[in-house]
PDB file of C-alpha atoms in Angstrom:
ATOM      1  CA  UNK O  15     -17.339  -5.761  -1.079  1.00 86.00           C
ATOM      2  CA  UNK O  16     -14.489  -7.990   0.047  1.00 94.00           C
ATOM      3  CA  UNK O  17     -10.929  -7.466  -1.283  1.00 96.00           C
ATOM      4  CA  UNK O  18     -11.153 -10.672  -3.337  1.00 95.00           C
ATOM      5  CA  UNK O  19     -14.345  -9.392  -4.966  1.00 94.00           C
ATOM      6  CA  UNK O  20     -12.696  -6.057  -5.692  1.00 95.00           C
ATOM      7  CA  UNK O  21      -9.685  -7.770  -7.281  1.00 97.00           C
ATOM      8  CA  UNK O  22     -11.976  -9.943  -9.407  1.00 96.00           C
ATOM      9  CA  UNK O  23     -13.385  -6.765 -11.025  1.00 95.00           C
ATOM     10  CA  UNK O  24      -9.929  -5.721 -12.235  1.00 95.00           C
ATOM     11  CA  UNK O  25      -8.531  -6.589 -15.675  1.00 94.00           C
ATOM     12  CA  UNK O  26      -7.574 -10.266 -15.762  1.00 95.00           C
ATOM     13  CA  UNK O  27      -3.897  -9.516 -16.444  1.00 95.00           C
ATOM     14  CA  UNK O  28      -3.687  -7.638 -13.108  1.00 97.00           C
ATOM     15  CA  UNK O  29      -5.581 -10.007 -10.832  1.00 97.00           C
ATOM     16  CA  UNK O  30      -2.709 -12.352  -9.958  1.00 97.00           C
ATOM     17  CA  UNK O  31      -0.350  -9.509  -9.072  1.00 97.00           C
ATOM     18  CA  UNK O  32      -2.983  -7.649  -7.037  1.00 97.00           C
ATOM     19  CA  UNK O  33      -3.833 -10.860  -5.177  1.00 97.00           C
ATOM     20  CA  UNK O  34      -0.152 -11.490  -4.460  1.00 97.00           C
ATOM     21  CA  UNK O  35       0.362  -7.955  -3.139  1.00 98.00           C
ATOM     22  CA  UNK O  36      -2.796  -8.196  -1.035  1.00 98.00           C
ATOM     23  CA  UNK O  37      -1.549 -11.447   0.482  1.00 97.00           C
ATOM     24  CA  UNK O  38       1.925  -9.962   1.125  1.00 97.00           C
ATOM     25  CA  UNK O  39       0.418  -7.025   3.005  1.00 98.00           C
ATOM     26  CA  UNK O  40      -1.859  -9.131   5.194  1.00 97.00           C
ATOM     27  CA  UNK O  41       0.855 -11.744   5.848  1.00 98.00           C
ATOM     28  CA  UNK O  42       3.568  -9.232   6.771  1.00 98.00           C
ATOM     29  CA  UNK O  43       1.592  -6.683   8.801  1.00 97.00           C
ATOM     30  CA  UNK O  44      -0.848  -8.210  11.269  1.00 96.00           C
ATOM     31  CA  UNK O  45      -1.866  -4.768  12.543  1.00 95.00           C
ATOM     32  CA  UNK O  46      -4.032  -4.003   9.496  1.00 97.00           C
ATOM     33  CA  UNK O  47      -7.471  -5.041   8.321  1.00 97.00           C
ATOM     34  CA  UNK O  48      -8.331  -4.784   4.611  1.00 98.00           C
ATOM     35  CA  UNK O  49     -11.505  -3.008   3.507  1.00 97.00           C
ATOM     36  CA  UNK O  50     -12.671  -1.751   0.135  1.00 97.00           C
ATOM     37  CA  UNK O  51     -13.349   1.987   0.298  1.00 94.00           C
ATOM     38  CA  UNK O  52     -13.113   5.109  -1.777  1.00 89.00           C
ATOM     39  CA  UNK O  53      -9.968   7.232  -1.509  1.00 86.00           C
ATOM     40  CA  UNK O  54      -8.929  10.059  -3.819  1.00 80.00           C
ATOM     41  CA  UNK O  55     -12.080   9.469  -5.875  1.00 82.00           C
ATOM     42  CA  UNK O  56     -11.285   5.809  -6.562  1.00 87.00           C
ATOM     43  CA  UNK O  57     -12.339   2.592  -4.962  1.00 93.00           C
ATOM     44  CA  UNK O  58      -9.379   0.620  -3.643  1.00 96.00           C
ATOM     45  CA  UNK O  59      -8.360  -1.780  -0.930  1.00 98.00           C
ATOM     46  CA  UNK O  60      -7.371   0.148   2.182  1.00 97.00           C
ATOM     47  CA  UNK O  61      -5.425  -1.599   4.902  1.00 98.00           C
ATOM     48  CA  UNK O  62      -6.457   0.104   8.105  1.00 96.00           C
ATOM     49  CA  UNK O  63      -4.931   0.107  11.548  1.00 94.00           C
ATOM     50  CA  UNK O  64      -7.513   1.123  14.165  1.00 91.00           C
ATOM     51  CA  UNK O  65      -9.507   2.936  11.479  1.00 91.00           C
ATOM     52  CA  UNK O  66      -6.527   4.763   9.933  1.00 92.00           C
ATOM     53  CA  UNK O  67      -5.290   3.959   6.438  1.00 94.00           C
ATOM     54  CA  UNK O  68      -1.783   2.503   6.551  1.00 96.00           C
ATOM     55  CA  UNK O  69      -1.592   1.039   3.019  1.00 97.00           C
ATOM     56  CA  UNK O  70      -3.748   1.196  -0.092  1.00 97.00           C
ATOM     57  CA  UNK O  71      -3.820  -0.981  -3.185  1.00 97.00           C
ATOM     58  CA  UNK O  72      -5.343   0.521  -6.319  1.00 96.00           C
ATOM     59  CA  UNK O  73      -5.700  -0.111 -10.025  1.00 95.00           C
ATOM     60  CA  UNK O  74      -5.921   2.878 -12.369  1.00 92.00           C
ATOM     61  CA  UNK O  75      -6.289   2.911 -16.127  1.00 92.00           C
ATOM     62  CA  UNK O  76      -2.578   2.755 -16.998  1.00 95.00           C
ATOM     63  CA  UNK O  77      -0.970   1.463 -13.804  1.00 96.00           C
ATOM     64  CA  UNK O  78      -1.470   0.026 -10.308  1.00 97.00           C
ATOM     65  CA  UNK O  79      -0.465   1.723  -7.063  1.00 97.00           C
ATOM     66  CA  UNK O  80       0.659   0.678  -3.631  1.00 97.00           C
ATOM     67  CA  UNK O  81       0.158   3.506  -1.142  1.00 97.00           C
ATOM     68  CA  UNK O  82       2.443   3.226   1.894  1.00 97.00           C
ATOM     69  CA  UNK O  83       1.813   5.857   4.558  1.00 95.00           C
ATOM     70  CA  UNK O  84       4.807   4.846   6.750  1.00 94.00           C
ATOM     71  CA  UNK O  85       7.076   5.404   3.726  1.00 93.00           C
ATOM     72  CA  UNK O  86       5.541   8.863   3.221  1.00 90.00           C
ATOM     73  CA  UNK O  87       6.517   9.731   6.781  1.00 87.00           C
ATOM     74  CA  UNK O  88      10.025   8.263   6.646  1.00 91.00           C
ATOM     75  CA  UNK O  89      12.461   9.565   4.012  1.00 92.00           C
ATOM     76  CA  UNK O  90      14.987   6.809   4.800  1.00 94.00           C
ATOM     77  CA  UNK O  91      12.480   4.058   3.998  1.00 95.00           C
ATOM     78  CA  UNK O  92      11.439   5.930   0.858  1.00 96.00           C
ATOM     79  CA  UNK O  93      15.032   6.286  -0.374  1.00 96.00           C
ATOM     80  CA  UNK O  94      15.850   2.647   0.398  1.00 97.00           C
ATOM     81  CA  UNK O  95      12.958   1.293  -1.669  1.00 97.00           C
ATOM     82  CA  UNK O  96      13.424   3.735  -4.547  1.00 97.00           C
ATOM     83  CA  UNK O  97      16.808   2.037  -4.966  1.00 97.00           C
ATOM     84  CA  UNK O  98      15.412  -1.495  -4.505  1.00 97.00           C
ATOM     85  CA  UNK O  99      12.483  -1.038  -6.925  1.00 97.00           C
ATOM     86  CA  UNK O 100      14.050   0.813  -9.874  1.00 97.00           C
ATOM     87  CA  UNK O 101      11.356  -0.212 -12.390  1.00 97.00           C
ATOM     88  CA  UNK O 102       8.576   1.352 -10.286  1.00 98.00           C
ATOM     89  CA  UNK O 103       7.681   5.041 -10.204  1.00 97.00           C
ATOM     90  CA  UNK O 104       7.678   6.587  -6.752  1.00 97.00           C
ATOM     91  CA  UNK O 105       5.789   9.535  -5.391  1.00 94.00           C
ATOM     92  CA  UNK O 106       6.021  10.633  -1.765  1.00 92.00           C
ATOM     93  CA  UNK O 107       3.799   7.915  -0.393  1.00 91.00           C
ATOM     94  CA  UNK O 108       2.956   5.638  -3.258  1.00 95.00           C
ATOM     95  CA  UNK O 109       4.578   3.311  -5.716  1.00 98.00           C
ATOM     96  CA  UNK O 110       3.151   3.097  -9.244  1.00 97.00           C
ATOM     97  CA  UNK O 111       3.827   0.043 -11.383  1.00 97.00           C
ATOM     98  CA  UNK O 112       2.496  -1.713 -14.464  1.00 96.00           C
ATOM     99  CA  UNK O 113       3.543  -5.313 -13.847  1.00 96.00           C
ATOM    100  CA  UNK O 114       5.079  -7.773 -11.420  1.00 95.00           C
ATOM    101  CA  UNK O 115       8.605  -7.207 -12.739  1.00 96.00           C
ATOM    102  CA  UNK O 116       8.533  -3.772 -11.112  1.00 97.00           C
ATOM    103  CA  UNK O 117       7.386  -5.219  -7.768  1.00 97.00           C
ATOM    104  CA  UNK O 118       9.446  -8.301  -6.829  1.00 97.00           C
ATOM    105  CA  UNK O 119       7.646 -10.115  -4.037  1.00 96.00           C
ATOM    106  CA  UNK O 120      10.688 -10.395  -1.762  1.00 97.00           C
ATOM    107  CA  UNK O 121      11.280  -6.632  -1.894  1.00 98.00           C
ATOM    108  CA  UNK O 122       7.604  -5.777  -1.327  1.00 98.00           C
ATOM    109  CA  UNK O 123       7.475  -8.232   1.591  1.00 98.00           C
ATOM    110  CA  UNK O 124      10.542  -6.542   3.098  1.00 98.00           C
ATOM    111  CA  UNK O 125       8.943  -3.107   2.664  1.00 98.00           C
ATOM    112  CA  UNK O 126       5.723  -4.169   4.388  1.00 98.00           C
ATOM    113  CA  UNK O 127       7.647  -5.938   7.156  1.00 97.00           C
ATOM    114  CA  UNK O 128       9.743  -2.814   7.750  1.00 96.00           C
ATOM    115  CA  UNK O 129       6.637  -0.606   7.806  1.00 96.00           C
ATOM    116  CA  UNK O 130       4.708  -3.000  10.047  1.00 96.00           C
ATOM    117  CA  UNK O 131       6.577  -1.703  13.095  1.00 93.00           C
ATOM    118  CA  UNK O 132       5.139   1.784  12.526  1.00 90.00           C
ATOM    119  CA  UNK O 133       1.960   2.192  14.556  1.00 89.00           C
ATOM    120  CA  UNK O 134       0.217   4.556  12.172  1.00 87.00           C
ATOM    121  CA  UNK O 135      -2.748   5.086  14.507  1.00 82.00           C
ATOM    122  CA  UNK O 136      -0.495   6.353  17.307  1.00 82.00           C
ATOM    123  CA  UNK O 137       1.531   8.521  14.914  1.00 80.00           C
ATOM    124  CA  UNK O 138      -1.588  10.169  13.494  1.00 80.00           C
ATOM    125  CA  UNK O 139      -3.311  10.564  16.855  1.00 80.00           C
ATOM    126  CA  UNK O 140      -0.193  12.230  18.298  1.00 77.00           C
ATOM    127  CA  UNK O 141      -0.076  14.569  15.287  1.00 74.00           C
ATOM    128  CA  UNK O 142      -3.651  15.674  15.997  1.00 66.00           C
ATOM    129  CA  UNK O 143      -2.722  16.616  19.575  1.00 66.00           C
ATOM    130  CA  UNK O 144      -0.046  19.098  18.479  1.00 59.00           C
TER     131      UNK O 144
END
């Protein structure tokens, strides 16, 4: 399934926001390729760099999530965006939200742009060598 097909299966009130976030990720990080796969028991859009998940976009029953692996690995990025996205709920590597008000496009674009410089494939491959 293509990402657009996946998004079209989501509740109609979420489709525009999910499409916007999908487009922000692909426009601001050219290192990733989107695929629909299962992660953590749920199907979602994974944005992979050389076969490694860098971002994930999911829709659960009560919220949506943006998984950001570079943020998980960088406390400074995490802290910066916790402050910039106060209406969202943060975990270590993901941002949960219920609507677009919690995820202003300019802030999400800045987050993805900042994370785009992290070569997640190299980071993870180097971790395996240790």
